[in-house]
Coordinates of C-alpha atoms in Angstrom, one line a residue:
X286 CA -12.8 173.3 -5.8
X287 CA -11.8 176.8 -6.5
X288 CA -8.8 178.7 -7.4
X289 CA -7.0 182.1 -6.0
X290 CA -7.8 183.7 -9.5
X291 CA -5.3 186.3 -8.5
X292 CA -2.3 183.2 -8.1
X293 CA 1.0 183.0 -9.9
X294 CA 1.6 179.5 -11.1
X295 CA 4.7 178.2 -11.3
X296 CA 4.9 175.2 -14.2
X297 CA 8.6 174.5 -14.0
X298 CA 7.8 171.2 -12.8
X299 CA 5.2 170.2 -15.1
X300 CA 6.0 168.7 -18.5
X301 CA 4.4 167.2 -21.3
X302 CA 5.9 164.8 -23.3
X303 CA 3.0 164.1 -25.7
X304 CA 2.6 160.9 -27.4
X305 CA 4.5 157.9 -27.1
X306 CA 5.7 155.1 -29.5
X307 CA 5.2 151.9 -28.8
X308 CA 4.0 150.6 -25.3
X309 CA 1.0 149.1 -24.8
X310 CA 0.2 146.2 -23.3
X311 CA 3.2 143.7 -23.1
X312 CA 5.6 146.4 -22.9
X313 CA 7.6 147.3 -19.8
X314 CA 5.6 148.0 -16.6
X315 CA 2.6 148.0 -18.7
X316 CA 2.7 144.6 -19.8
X317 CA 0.7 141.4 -19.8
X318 CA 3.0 138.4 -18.0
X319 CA 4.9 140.8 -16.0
X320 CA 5.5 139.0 -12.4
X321 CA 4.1 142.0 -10.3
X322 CA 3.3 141.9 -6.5
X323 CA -0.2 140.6 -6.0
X324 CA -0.2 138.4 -9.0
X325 CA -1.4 138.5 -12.5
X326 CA -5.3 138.8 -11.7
X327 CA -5.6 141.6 -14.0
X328 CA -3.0 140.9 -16.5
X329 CA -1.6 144.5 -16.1
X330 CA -4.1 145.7 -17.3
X331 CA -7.3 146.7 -14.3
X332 CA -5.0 145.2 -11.6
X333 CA -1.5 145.9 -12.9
X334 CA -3.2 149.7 -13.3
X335 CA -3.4 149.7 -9.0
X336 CA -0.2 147.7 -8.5
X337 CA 2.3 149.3 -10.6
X338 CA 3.5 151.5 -8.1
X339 CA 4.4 149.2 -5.4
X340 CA 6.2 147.4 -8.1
X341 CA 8.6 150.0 -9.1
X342 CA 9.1 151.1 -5.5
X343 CA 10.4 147.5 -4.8
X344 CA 12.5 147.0 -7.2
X345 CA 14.4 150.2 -6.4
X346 CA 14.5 149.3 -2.9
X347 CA 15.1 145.7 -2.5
X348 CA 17.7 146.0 -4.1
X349 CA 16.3 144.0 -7.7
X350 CA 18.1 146.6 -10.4
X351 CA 16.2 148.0 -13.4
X352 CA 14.0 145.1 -13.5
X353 CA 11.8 146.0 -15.9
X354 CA 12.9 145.8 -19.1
X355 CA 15.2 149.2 -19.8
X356 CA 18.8 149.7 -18.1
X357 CA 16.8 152.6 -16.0
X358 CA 18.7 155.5 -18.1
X359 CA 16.6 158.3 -19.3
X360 CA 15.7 159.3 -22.4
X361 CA 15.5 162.3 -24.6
X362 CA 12.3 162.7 -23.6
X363 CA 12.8 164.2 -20.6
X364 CA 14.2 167.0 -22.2
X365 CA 11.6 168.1 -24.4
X366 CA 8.2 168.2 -24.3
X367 CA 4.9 170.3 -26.0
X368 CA 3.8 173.7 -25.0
X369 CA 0.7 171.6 -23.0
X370 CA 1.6 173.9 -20.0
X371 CA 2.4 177.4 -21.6
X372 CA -0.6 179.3 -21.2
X373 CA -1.0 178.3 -17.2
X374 CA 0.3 181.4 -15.5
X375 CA -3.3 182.6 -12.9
X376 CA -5.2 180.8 -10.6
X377 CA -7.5 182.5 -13.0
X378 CA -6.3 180.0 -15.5
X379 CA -6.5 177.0 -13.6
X380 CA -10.5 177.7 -12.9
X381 CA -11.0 177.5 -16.3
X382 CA -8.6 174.0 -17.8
X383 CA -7.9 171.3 -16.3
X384 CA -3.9 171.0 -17.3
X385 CA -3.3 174.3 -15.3
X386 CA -5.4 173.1 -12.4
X387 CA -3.2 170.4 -12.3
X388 CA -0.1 172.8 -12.3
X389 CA -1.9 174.7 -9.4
X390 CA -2.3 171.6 -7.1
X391 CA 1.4 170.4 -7.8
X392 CA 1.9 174.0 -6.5
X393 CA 0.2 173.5 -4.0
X394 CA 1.5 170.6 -2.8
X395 CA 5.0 171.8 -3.0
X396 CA 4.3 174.7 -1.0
X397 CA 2.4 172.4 1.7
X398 CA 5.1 169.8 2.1
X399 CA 8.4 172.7 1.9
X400 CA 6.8 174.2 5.2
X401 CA 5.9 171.0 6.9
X402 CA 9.5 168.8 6.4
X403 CA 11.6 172.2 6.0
X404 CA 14.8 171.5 5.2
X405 CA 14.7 167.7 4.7
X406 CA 11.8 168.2 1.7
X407 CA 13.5 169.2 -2.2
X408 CA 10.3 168.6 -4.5
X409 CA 10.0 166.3 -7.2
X410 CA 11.8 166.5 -10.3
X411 CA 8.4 167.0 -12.2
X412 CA 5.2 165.8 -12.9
X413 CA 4.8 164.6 -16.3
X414 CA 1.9 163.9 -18.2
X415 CA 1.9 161.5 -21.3
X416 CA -0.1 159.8 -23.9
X417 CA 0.0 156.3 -25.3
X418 CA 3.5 155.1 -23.3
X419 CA 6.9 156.8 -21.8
X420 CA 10.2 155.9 -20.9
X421 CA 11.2 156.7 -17.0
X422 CA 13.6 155.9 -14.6
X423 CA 11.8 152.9 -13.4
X424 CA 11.4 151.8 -17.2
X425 CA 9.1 152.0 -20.1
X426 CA 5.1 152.2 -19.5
X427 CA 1.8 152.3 -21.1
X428 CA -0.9 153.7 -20.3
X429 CA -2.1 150.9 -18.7
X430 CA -0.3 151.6 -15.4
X431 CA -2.0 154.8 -14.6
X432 CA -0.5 157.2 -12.4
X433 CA 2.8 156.2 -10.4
X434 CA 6.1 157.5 -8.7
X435 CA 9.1 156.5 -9.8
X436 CA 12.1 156.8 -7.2
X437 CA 14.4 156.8 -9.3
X438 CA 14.1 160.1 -11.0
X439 CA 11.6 161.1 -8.2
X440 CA 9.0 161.9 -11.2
X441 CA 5.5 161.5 -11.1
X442 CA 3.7 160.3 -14.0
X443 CA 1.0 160.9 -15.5
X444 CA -2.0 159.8 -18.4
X445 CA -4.4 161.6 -17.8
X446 CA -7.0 159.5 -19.5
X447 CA -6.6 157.4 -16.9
X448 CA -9.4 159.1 -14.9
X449 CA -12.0 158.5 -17.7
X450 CA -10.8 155.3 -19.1
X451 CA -9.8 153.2 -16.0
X452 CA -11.0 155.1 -13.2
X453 CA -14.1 156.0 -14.0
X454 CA -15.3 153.0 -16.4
X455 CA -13.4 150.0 -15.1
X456 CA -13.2 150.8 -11.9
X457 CA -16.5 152.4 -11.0
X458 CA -14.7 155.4 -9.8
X459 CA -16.2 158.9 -9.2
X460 CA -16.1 161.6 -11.9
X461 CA -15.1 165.1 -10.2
X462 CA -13.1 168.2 -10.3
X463 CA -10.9 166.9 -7.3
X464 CA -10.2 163.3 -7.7
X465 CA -7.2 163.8 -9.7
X466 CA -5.9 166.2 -6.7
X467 CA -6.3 163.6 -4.4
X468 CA -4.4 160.4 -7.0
X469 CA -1.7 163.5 -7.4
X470 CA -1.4 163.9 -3.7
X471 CA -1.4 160.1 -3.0
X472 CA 1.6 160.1 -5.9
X473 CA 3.1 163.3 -4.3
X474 CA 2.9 161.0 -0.9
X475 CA 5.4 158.7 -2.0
X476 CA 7.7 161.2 -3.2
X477 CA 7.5 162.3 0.7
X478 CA 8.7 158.8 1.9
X479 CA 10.9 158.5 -0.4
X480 CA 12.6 161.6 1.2
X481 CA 11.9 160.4 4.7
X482 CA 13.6 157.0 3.9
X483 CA 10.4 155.2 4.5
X484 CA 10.2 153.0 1.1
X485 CA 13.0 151.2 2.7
X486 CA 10.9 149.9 5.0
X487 CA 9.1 147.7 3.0
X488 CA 9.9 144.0 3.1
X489 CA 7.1 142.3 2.6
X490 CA 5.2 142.5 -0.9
X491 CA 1.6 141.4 -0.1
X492 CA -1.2 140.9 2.4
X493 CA -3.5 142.6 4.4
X494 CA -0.7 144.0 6.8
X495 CA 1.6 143.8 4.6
X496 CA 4.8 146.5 4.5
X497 CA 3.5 147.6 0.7
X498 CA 0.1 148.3 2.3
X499 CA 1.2 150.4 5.0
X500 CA 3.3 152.3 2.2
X501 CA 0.0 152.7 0.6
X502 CA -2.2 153.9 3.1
X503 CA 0.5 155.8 4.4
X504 CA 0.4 157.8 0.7
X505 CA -3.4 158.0 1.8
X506 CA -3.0 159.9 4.7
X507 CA -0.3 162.0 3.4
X508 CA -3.2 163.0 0.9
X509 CA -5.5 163.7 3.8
X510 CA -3.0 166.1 5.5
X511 CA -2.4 168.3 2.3
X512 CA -6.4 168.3 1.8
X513 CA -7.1 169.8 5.1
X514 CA -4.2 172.3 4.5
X515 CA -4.8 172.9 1.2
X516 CA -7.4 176.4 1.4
X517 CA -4.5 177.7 4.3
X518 CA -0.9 176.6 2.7
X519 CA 0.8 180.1 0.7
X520 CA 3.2 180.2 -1.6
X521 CA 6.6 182.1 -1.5
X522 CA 4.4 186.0 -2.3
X523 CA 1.7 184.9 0.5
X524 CA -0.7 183.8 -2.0
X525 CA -3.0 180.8 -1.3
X526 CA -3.8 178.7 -4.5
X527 CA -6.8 176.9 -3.1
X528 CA -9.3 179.3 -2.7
X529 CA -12.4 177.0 -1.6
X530 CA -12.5 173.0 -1.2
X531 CA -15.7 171.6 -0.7
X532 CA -17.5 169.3 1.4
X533 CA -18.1 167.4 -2.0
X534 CA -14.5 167.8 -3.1
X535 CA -13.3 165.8 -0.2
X536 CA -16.3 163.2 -0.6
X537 CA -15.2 162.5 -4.3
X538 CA -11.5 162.1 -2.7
X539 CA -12.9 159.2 -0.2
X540 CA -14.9 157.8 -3.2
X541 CA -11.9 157.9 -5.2
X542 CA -10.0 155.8 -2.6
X543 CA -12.4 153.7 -2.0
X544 CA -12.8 152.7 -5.8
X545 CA -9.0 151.3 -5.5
X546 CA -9.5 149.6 -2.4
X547 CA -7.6 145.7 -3.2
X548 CA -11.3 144.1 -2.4
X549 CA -13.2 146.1 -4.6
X550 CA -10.9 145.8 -7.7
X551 CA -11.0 141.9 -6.8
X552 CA -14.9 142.1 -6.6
X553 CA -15.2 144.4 -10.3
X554 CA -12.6 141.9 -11.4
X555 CA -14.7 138.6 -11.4
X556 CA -12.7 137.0 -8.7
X557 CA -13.1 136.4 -4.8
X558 CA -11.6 138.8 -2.3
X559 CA -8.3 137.4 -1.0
X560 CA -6.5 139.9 1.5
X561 CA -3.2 137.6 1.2
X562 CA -2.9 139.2 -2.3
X563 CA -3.6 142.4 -1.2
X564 CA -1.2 145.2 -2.0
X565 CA -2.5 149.0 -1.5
X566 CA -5.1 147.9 1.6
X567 CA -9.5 147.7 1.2
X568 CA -11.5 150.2 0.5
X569 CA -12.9 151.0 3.8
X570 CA -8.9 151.1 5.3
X571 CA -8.3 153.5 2.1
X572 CA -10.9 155.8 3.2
X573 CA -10.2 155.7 7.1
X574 CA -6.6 156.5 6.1
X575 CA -7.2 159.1 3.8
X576 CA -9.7 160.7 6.7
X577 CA -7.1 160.4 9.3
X578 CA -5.0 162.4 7.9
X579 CA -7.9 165.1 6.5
X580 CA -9.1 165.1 10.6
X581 CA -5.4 165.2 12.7
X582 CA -3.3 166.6 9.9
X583 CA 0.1 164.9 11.7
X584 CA 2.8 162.8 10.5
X585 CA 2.7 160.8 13.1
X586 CA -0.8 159.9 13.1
X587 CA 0.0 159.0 9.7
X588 CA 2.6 156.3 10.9
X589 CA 1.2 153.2 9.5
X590 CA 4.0 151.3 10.0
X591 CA 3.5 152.1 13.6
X592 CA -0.1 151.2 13.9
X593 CA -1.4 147.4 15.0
X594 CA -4.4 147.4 13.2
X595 CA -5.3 149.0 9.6

């Protein structure tokens, strides 16, 4: 994975709000005992770390409120944060640190979904990174939860130690410059059908054909398409921000998938695999999904919600 050194980022949308007090386990989406989709098999802690998203997207959408602890009002936070950001202004720059690479592929993904949804895409509110715990629209969460959308104030959040701690450790996850791209994009997918009304499709919470698995390997796909676009897709001055991806870069992606799969955190777990608890689809579905969109780069083929078999 390489940068256009020559690039203007744009970090408007990308915030850091530092270190949190409080949180933790047994503290709003975070915590131990809270009655998430799939069940408790991890506590919220390696389970509630894969689930968390399909949570928040339900409440907001089947109509359950706040749910989780906080009225869903924001706090202060949101406006302030550190200087985490500040020096991320080249392509150049995000070559050499990872917090302005990450500014590049929100970039990036901003540019690649404005062109392909035109006038029904307006991007996220941000992408905001945190350490510890945070207070969001969809309520208060640790670090446990790892990354996740929240509709509510169409923010993506963000820990990043997520990647070495639960990622990586727990979940026998790859270790690579572009897995965070592709959890970003698969974030940055649900963001996209929140827009396209599609999170009100889901009904049903769990299972292997579940409505919250098609969400999930839905945000797979959507992943795929921006990878294949990624070295092509210019911003506003005609610059490209991805100067080279990888065969390797797009292996780690499928690894990355695959390392979430519901069977394979079931497996690292200590319990049996049980697709009527599933909630974000296997591994091997994770990967096909993610490759289908890489290989026909098309919304539609992306329609999981259309598709008879996963």
């Amino acid at each position: 994975m390489r940068f256009n050194p020559k690039a203007r980022l744009d970090t408007s949308r990308v915030r850091d709000r530092g270190r949190g007090s409080g949180g933790g386990r047994g503290a709003g989406v975070g915590g131990g005992g809270l009655p998430i989709p799939g069940g408790l098999l991890g506590g919220g802690g390696i389970t509630g770390v894969i689930v968390v998203v399909l949570f928040l997207v339900l409440t907001q959408c089947l109509g359950d409120g706040g749910g989780l602890g906080t009225s869903g009002s924001l706090d202060d936070s949101r406006m302030s944060g550190t200087d985490r950001y500040a020096s991320c202004q080249t392509g150049a720059d995000a070559n050499d640190s990872a917090d302005c690479a990450r500014v590049a592929v929100e970039n990036s993904l901003y540019d690649f979904w404005g062109d392909e949804l035109g006038s029904r895409f307006h991007p996220e509110k941000e992408v905001d990174t945190f350490t510890g715990s945070t207070s969001t629209g969809c309520g208060q969460a640790s670090s446990d939860v790892g990354p996740f959308y929240c509709p509510v104030d169409e923010t993506i959040y963000l820990d990043t130690t997520f990647f070495d701690d639960v990622l990586e450790r727990q979940l026998g996850g790859p270790e690579g410059g572009f897995v965070e791209p592709y959890v970003l994009a698969h974030e940055y997918g649900h963001h996209i059908q929140n827009l396209l009304g599609t999170m009100g499709k889901v009904k049903t919470q769990q299972g292997p054909t579940s409505d919250s698995v098609r969400l999930e390997l839905q945000a797979d796909c959507y992943a795929g398409m921006w990878a294949k676009a990624a070295t092509t897709t210019e911003d506003a001055s005609g610059q490209v921000l991805f100067a080279e991806l990888t065969d390797q870069d797009i292996q780690q992606a499928i690894e990355a998938a695959a390392a979430v799969g519901d069977d394979r955190i079931q497996q690292r777990s200590g319990g049996r695999v049980n697709p009527d608890q599933w909630t974000h689809g296997s591994a091997q579905e994770r990967i096909d999904w993610f490759t289908t969109g890489y290989t026909k780069g098309d919304l539609d083929a992306c329609d999981t919600f259309a598709a008879g078999a996963l």
